[in-house]
Coordinates of N, CA and C in Angstrom, one line a residue:
Chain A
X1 N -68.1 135.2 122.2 CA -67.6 134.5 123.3 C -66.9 135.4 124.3
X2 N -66.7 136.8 123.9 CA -66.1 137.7 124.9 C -67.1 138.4 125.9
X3 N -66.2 137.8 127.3 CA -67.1 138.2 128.7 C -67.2 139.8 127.7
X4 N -68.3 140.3 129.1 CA -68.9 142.0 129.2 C -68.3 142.3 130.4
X5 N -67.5 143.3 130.9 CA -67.1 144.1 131.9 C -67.6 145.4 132.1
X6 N -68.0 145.6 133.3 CA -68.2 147.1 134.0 C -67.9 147.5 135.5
X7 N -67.8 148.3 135.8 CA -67.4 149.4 134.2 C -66.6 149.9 133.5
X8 N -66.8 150.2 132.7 CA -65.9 150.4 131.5 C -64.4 151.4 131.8
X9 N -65.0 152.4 133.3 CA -64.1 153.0 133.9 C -63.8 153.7 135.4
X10 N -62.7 153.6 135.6 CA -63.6 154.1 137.1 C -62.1 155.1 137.7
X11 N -62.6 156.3 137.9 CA -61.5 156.6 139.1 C -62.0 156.7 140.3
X12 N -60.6 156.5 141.1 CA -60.8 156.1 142.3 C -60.1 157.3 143.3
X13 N -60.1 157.7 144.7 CA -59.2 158.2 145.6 C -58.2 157.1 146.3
X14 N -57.2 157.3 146.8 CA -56.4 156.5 147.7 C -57.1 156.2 148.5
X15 N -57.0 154.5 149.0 CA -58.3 154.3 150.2 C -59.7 154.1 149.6
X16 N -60.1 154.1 148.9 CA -61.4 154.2 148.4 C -61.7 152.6 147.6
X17 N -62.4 151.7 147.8 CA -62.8 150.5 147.5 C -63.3 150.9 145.7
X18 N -63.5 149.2 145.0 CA -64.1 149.9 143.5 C -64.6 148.0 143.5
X19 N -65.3 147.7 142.8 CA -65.9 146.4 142.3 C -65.9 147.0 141.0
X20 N -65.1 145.3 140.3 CA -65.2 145.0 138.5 C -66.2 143.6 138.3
X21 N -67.0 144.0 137.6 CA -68.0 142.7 137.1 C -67.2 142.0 135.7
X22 N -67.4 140.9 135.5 CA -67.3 140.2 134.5 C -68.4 139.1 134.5
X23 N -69.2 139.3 133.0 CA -70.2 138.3 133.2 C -69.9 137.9 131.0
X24 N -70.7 136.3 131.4 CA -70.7 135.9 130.0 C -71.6 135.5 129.9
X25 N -72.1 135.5 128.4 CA -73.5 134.8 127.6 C -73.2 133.1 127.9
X26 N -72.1 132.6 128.4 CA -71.9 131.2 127.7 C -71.9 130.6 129.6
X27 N -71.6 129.2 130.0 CA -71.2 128.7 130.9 C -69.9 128.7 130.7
X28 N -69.5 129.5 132.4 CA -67.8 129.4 132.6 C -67.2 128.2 133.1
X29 N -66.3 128.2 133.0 CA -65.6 126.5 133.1 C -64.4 127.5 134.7
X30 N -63.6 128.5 133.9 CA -63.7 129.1 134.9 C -63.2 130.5 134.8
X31 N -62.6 131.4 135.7 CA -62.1 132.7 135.1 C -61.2 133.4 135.8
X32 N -60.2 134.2 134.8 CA -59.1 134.2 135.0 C -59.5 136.3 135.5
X33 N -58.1 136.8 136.2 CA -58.0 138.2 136.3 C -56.5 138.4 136.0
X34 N -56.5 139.6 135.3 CA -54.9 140.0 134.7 C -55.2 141.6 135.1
X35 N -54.0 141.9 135.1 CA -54.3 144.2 135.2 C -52.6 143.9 134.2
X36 N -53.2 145.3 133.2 CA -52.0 145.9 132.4 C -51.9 147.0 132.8
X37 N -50.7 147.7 133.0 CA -50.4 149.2 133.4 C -49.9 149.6 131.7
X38 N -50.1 150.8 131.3 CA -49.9 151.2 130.5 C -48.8 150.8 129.8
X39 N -48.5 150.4 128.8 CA -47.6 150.0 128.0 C -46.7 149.0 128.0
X40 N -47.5 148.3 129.3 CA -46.9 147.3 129.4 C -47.6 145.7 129.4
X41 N -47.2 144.3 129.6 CA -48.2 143.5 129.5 C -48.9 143.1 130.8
X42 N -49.9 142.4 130.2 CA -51.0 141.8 131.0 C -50.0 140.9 132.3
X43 N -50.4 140.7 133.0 CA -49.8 140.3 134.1 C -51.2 139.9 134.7
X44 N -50.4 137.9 135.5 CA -51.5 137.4 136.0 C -52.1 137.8 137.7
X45 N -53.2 137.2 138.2 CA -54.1 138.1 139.2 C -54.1 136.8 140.2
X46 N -55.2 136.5 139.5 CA -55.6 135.2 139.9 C -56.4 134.4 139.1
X47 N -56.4 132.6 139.4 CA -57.6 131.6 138.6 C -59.0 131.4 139.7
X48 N -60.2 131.4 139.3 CA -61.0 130.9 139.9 C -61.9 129.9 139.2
X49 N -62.2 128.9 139.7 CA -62.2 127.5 138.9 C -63.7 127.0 139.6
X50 N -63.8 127.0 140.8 CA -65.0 127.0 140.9 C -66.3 127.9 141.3
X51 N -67.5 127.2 141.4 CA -68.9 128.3 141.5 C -68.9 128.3 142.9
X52 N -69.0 130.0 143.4 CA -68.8 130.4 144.7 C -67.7 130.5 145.1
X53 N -66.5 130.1 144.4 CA -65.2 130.0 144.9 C -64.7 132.0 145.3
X54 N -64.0 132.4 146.1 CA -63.5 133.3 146.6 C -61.9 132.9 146.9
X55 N -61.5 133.9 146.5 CA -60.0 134.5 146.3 C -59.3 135.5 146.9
X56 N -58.5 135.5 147.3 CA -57.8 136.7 147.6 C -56.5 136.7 147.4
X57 N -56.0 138.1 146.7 CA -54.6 139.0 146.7 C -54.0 140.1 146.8
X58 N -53.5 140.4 147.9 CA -53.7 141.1 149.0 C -54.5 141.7 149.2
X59 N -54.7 143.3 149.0 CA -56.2 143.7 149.0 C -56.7 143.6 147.9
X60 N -56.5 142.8 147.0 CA -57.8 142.3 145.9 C -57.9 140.9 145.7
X61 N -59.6 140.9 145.6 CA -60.2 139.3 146.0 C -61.3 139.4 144.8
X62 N -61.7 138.4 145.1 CA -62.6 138.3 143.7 C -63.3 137.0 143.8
X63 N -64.4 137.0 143.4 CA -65.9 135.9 143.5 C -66.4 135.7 142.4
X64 N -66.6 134.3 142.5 CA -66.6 133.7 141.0 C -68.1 132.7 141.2
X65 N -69.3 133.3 140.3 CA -70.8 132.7 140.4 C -71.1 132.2 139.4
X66 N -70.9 130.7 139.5 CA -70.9 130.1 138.4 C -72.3 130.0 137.7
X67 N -73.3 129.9 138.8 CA -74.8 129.7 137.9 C -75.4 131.0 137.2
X68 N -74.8 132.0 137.9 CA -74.7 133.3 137.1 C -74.1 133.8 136.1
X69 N -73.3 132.8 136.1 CA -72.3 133.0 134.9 C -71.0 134.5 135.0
X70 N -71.0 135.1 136.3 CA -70.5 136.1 136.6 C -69.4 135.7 137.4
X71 N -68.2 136.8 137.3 CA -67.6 137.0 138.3 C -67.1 138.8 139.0
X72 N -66.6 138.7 140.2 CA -66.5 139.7 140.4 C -64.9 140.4 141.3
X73 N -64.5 141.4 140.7 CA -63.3 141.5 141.3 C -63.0 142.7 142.4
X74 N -62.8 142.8 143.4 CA -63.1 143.7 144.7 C -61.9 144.0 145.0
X75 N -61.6 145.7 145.3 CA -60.0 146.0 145.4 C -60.3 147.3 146.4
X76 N -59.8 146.4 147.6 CA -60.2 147.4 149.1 C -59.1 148.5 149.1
X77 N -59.6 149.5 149.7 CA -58.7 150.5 150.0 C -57.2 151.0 149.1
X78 N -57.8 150.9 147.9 CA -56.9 150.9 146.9 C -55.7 151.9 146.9
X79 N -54.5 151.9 146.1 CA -53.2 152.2 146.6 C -52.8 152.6 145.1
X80 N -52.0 153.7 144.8 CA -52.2 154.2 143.5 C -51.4 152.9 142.1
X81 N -50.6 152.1 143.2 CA -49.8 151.3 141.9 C -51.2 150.2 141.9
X82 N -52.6 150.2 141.9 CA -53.8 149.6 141.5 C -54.3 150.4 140.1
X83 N -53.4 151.5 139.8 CA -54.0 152.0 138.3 C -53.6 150.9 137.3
X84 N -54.4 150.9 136.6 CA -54.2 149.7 134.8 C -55.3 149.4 134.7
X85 N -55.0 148.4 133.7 CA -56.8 148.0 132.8 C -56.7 146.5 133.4
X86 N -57.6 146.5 134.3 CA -58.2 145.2 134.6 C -59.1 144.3 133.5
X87 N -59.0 142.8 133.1 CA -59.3 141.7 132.0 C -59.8 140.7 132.9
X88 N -60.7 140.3 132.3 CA -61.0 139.2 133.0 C -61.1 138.0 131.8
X89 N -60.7 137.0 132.0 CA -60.8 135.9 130.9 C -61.6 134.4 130.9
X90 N -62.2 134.4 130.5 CA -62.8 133.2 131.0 C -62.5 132.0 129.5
X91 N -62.7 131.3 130.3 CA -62.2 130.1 129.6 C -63.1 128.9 128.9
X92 N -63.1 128.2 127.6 CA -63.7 127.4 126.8 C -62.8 126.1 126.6
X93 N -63.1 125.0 126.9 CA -62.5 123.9 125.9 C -62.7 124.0 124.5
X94 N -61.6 124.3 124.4 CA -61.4 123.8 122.4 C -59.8 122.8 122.4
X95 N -60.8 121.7 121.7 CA -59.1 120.8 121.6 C -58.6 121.0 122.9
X96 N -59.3 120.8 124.4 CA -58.3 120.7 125.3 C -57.5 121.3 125.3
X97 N -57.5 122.8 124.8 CA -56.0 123.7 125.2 C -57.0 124.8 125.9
X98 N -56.1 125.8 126.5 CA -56.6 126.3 127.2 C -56.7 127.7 126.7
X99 N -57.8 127.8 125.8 CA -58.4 128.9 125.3 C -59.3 130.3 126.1
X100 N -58.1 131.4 126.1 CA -58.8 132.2 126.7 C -59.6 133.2 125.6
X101 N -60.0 133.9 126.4 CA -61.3 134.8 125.7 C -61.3 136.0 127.2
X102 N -60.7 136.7 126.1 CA -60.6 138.2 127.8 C -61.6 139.7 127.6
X103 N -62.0 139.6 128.2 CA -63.2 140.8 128.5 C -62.8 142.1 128.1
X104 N -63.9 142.8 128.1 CA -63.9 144.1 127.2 C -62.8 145.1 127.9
X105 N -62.7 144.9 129.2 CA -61.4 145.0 130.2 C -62.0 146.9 130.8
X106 N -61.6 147.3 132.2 CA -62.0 148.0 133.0 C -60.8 149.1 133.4
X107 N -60.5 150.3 132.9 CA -59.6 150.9 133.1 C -59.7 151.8 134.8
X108 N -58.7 151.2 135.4 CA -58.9 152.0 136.8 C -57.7 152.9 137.0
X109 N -58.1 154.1 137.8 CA -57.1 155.1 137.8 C -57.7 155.9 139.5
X110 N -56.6 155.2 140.5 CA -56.3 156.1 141.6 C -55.3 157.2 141.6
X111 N -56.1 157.8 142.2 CA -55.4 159.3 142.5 C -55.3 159.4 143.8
X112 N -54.1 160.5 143.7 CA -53.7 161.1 145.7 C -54.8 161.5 145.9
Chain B
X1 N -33.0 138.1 134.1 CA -34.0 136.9 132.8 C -35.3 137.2 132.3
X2 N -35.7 137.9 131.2 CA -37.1 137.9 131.1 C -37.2 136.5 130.7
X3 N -38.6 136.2 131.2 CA -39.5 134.6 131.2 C -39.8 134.8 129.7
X4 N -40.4 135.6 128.9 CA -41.2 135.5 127.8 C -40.4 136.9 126.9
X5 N -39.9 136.7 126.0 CA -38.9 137.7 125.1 C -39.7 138.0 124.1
X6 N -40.0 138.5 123.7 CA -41.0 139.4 122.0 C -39.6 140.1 121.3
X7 N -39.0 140.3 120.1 CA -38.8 140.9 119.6 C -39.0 141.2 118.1
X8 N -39.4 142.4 117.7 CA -38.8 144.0 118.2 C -40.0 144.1 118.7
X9 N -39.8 145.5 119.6 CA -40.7 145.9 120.6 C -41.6 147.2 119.7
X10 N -41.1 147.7 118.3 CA -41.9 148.5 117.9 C -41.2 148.1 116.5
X11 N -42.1 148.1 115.4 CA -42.3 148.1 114.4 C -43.3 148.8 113.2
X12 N -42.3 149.6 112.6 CA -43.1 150.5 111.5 C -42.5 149.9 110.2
X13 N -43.7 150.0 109.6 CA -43.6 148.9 108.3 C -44.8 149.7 107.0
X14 N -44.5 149.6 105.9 CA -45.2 149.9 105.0 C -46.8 148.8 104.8
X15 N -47.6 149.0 103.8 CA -48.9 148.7 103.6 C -47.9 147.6 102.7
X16 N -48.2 146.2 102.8 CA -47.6 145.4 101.5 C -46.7 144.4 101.6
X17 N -46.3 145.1 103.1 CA -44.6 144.4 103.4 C -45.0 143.2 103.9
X18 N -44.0 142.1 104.0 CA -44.4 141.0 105.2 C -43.2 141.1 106.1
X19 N -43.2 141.3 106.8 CA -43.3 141.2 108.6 C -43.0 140.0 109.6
X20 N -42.2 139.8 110.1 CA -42.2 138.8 111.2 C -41.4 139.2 113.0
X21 N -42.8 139.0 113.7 CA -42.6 138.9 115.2 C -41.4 137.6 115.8
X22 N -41.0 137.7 116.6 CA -40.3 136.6 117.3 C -40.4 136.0 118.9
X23 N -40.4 135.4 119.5 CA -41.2 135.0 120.8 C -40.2 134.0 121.5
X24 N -39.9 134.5 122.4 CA -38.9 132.9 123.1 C -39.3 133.5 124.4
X25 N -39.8 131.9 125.2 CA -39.9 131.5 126.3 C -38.8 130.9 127.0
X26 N -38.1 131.3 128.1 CA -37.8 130.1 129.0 C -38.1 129.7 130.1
X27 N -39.2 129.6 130.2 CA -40.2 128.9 131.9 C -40.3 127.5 131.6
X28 N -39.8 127.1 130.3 CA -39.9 125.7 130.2 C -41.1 125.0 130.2
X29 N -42.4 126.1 129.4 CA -43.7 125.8 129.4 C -43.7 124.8 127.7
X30 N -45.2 124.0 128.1 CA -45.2 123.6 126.8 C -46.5 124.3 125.3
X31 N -46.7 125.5 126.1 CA -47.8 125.6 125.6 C -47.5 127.5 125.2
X32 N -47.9 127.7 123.8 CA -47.4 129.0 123.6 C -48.4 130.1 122.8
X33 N -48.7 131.3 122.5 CA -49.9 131.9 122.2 C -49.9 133.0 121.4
X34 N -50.2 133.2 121.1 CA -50.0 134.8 120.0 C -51.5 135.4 119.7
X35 N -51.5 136.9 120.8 CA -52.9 137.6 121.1 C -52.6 138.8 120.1
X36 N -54.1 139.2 120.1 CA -53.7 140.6 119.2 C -54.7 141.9 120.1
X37 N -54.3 143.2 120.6 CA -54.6 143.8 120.9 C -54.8 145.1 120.3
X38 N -56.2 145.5 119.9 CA -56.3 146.7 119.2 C -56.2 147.3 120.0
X39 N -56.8 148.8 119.1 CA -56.7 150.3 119.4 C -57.3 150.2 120.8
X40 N -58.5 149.2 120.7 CA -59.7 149.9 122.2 C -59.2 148.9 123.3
X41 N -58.2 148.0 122.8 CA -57.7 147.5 124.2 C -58.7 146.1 124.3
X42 N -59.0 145.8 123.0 CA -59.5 144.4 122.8 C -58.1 143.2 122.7
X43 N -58.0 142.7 124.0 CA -56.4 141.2 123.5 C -57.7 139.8 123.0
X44 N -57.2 139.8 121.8 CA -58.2 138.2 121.3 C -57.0 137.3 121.0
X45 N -57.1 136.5 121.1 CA -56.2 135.3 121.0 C -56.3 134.9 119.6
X46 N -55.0 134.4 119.1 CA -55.1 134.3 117.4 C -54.7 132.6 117.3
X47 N -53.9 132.4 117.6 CA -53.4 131.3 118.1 C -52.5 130.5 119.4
X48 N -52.2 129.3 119.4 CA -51.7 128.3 120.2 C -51.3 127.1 120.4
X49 N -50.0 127.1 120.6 CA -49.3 125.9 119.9 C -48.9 124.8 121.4
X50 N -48.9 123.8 121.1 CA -48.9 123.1 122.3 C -47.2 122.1 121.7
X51 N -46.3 122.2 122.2 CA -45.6 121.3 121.8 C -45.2 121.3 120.5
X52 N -44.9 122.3 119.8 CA -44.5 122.7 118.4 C -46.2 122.5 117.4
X53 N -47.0 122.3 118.4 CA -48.3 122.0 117.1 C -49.3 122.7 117.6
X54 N -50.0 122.9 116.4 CA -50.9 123.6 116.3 C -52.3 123.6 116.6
X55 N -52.9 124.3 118.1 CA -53.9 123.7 118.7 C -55.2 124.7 118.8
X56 N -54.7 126.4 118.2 CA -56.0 126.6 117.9 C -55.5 128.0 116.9
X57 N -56.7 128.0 116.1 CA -56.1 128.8 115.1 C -57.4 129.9 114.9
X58 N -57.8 130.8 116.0 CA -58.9 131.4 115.4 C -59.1 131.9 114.8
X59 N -60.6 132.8 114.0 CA -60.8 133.5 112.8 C -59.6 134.6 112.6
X60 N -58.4 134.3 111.9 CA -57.6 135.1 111.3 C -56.6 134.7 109.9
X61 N -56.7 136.3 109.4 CA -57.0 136.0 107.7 C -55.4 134.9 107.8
X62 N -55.3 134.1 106.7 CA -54.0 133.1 106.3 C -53.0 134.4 105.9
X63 N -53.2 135.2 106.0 CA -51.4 135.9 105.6 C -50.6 135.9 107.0
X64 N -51.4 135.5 108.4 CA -50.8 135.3 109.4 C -50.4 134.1 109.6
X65 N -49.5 133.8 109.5 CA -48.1 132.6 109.7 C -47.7 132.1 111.1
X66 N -48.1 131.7 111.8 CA -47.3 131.0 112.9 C -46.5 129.7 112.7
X67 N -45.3 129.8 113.3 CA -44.1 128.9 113.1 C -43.9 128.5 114.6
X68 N -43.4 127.3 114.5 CA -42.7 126.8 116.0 C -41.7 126.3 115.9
X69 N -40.5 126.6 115.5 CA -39.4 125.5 115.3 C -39.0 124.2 116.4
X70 N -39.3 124.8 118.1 CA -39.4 124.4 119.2 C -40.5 124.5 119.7
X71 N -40.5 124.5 121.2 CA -41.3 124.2 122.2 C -41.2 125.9 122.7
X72 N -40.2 126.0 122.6 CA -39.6 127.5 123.3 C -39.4 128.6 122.7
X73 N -39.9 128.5 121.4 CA -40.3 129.2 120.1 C -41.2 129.6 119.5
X74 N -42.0 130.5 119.3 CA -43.2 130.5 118.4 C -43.2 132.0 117.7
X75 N -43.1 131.7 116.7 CA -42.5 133.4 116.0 C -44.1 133.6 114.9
X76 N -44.4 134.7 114.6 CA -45.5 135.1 113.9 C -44.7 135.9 112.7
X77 N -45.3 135.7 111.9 CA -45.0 135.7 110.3 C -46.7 136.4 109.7
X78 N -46.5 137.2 109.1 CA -47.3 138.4 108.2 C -47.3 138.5 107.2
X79 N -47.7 138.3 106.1 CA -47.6 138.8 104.6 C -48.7 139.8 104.5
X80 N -48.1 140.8 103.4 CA -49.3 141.7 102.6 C -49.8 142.3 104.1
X81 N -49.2 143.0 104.8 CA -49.6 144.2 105.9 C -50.7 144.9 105.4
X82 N -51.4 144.8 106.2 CA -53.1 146.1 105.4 C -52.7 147.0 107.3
X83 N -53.6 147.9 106.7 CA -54.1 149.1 107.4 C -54.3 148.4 109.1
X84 N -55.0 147.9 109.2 CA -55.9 147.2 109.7 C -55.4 145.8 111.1
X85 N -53.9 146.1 110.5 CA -53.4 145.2 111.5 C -52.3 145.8 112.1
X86 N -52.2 146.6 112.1 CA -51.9 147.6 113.3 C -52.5 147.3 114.7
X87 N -51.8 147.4 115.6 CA -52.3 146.7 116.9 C -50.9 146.6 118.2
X88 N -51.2 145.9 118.9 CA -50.2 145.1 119.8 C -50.5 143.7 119.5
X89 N -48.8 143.1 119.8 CA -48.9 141.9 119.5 C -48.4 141.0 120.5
X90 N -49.4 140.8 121.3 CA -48.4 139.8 122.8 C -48.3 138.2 122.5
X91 N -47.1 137.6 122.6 CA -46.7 136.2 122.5 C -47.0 136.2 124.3
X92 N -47.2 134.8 124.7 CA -47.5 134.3 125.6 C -47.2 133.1 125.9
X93 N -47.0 131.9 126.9 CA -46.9 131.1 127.1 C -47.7 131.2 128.9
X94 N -47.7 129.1 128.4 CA -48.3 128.4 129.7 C -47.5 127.1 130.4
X95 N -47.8 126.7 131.3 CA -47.3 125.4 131.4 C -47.6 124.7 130.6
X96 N -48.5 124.0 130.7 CA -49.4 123.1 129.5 C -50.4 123.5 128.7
X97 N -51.1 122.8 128.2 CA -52.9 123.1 127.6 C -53.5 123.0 128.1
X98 N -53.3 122.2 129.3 CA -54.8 122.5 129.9 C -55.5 123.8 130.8
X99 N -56.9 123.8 131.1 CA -57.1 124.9 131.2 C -56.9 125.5 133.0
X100 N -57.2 126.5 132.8 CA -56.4 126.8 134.7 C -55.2 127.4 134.2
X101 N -54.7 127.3 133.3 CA -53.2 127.6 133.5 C -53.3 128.9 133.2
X102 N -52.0 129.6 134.5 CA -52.0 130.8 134.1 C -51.2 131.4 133.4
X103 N -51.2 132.4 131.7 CA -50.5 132.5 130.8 C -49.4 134.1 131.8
X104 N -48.4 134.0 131.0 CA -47.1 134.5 131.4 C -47.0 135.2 129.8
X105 N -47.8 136.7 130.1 CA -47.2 137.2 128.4 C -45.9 138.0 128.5
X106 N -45.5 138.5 127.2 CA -44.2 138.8 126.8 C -44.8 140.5 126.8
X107 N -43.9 141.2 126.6 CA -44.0 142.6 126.6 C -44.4 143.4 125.4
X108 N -45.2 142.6 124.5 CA -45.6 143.2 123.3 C -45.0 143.7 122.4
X109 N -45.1 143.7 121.1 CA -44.6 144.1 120.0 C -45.7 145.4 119.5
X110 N -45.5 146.6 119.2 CA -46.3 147.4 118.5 C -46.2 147.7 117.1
X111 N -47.1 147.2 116.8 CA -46.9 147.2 115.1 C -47.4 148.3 114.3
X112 N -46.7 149.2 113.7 CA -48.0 150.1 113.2 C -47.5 150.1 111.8
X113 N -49.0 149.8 110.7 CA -48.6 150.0 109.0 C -48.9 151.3 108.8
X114 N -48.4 151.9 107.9 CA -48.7 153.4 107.0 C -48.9 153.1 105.6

């Protein structure tokens, strides 16, 4: 049940754009984005709940294709406190609680 | 104020020992979580307690113990430490159960057995 993320890594320059995929084998209900900076915890992004639905925070936005079963997360002109491991989580009913399932997760690293 | 408290933050423990994490929330959520993050940076969700009960309990072996005495509580309990569960251990919380909500983790506990 765990999304696939790519890619698996990416460095970037300051300024320099990057796209994170998250796609699953299953139908998403809907899907979540968190970034962890090193040693520290996951911290929330944003929720996208519906198909087609588009998001934005600050310069990172993110599209959510529900008949594709994909989403995708876009981080313009990136700024070095954008280094951490990007997760994407998508979500299943079980018992009505809100059961996440977080992706193989995308380590990004801006440089000066 | 930290929202979501884990303590201890690192833990070295023998092959055998039992073990127990501790978790307090005060966001005044009703819904609480206990992930396990390996070496490669896999977080899987172990459990989830909704109101002191128990709402999901995925494939993990029974020497793992979750307790809730409250709402604002959810402590993880370990018997017989193997190799193997070495890891990070994030407690979490939500508002409620349902889904959409966005979880608020705690700052992990590092466990490592020898």
């Amino acid at each position: 049940q765990q999304p696939v993320q790519s890619p698996q890594a990416v460095i970037l320059r300051e300024g320099e754009d990057a796209v994170i995929n998250c796609s699953s084998s299953k139908a998403l209900y809907s899907v979540h984005w968190y970034r962890q900076k090193h040693g520290e915890a996951p911290v929330f992004l944003m929720i996208l709940l519906k198909g087609g639905e588009q998001k934005g925070h600050e310069k990172i936005s993110a599209s959510f294709n529900e008949k594709k079963q994909q989403s995708s997360l876009y981080l313009t002109a990136s700024q070095l406190s954008y280094s951490g491991t990007y997760f994407c989580g998508t979500e299943s009913l079980l018992g009505g609680a809100n059961n996440l399932f977080f992706g193989t997760g995308t380590r990004l690293t801006v440089i000066p | 104020d930290t929202a979501v408290s884990q303590t201890p933050k690192y833990l070295v423990t023998q092959m055998g020992n039992d073990k127990s994490i501790k978790c307090e929330q005060n966001l005044g959520h009703d819904t609480m979580y206990w992930y396990k993050q390996d070496s490669k940076k896999f977080l899987k969700i172990m459990f989830s307690y909704n109101n002191k009960e128990l709402i999901i309990n995925e494939t993990v072996p029974n020497r793992f113990s979750p307790k809730s005495p409250d709402k604002a509580h959810l402590n993880l309990h370990i018997n017989s430490l193997e190799l193997g569960d070495s890891a990070v251990y994030f407690c979490a919380s939500s508002q409620d159960r349902q889904p959409n909500e966005k979880l608020f983790f705690g700052s992990g506990t590092q466990l490592s057995v020898l």
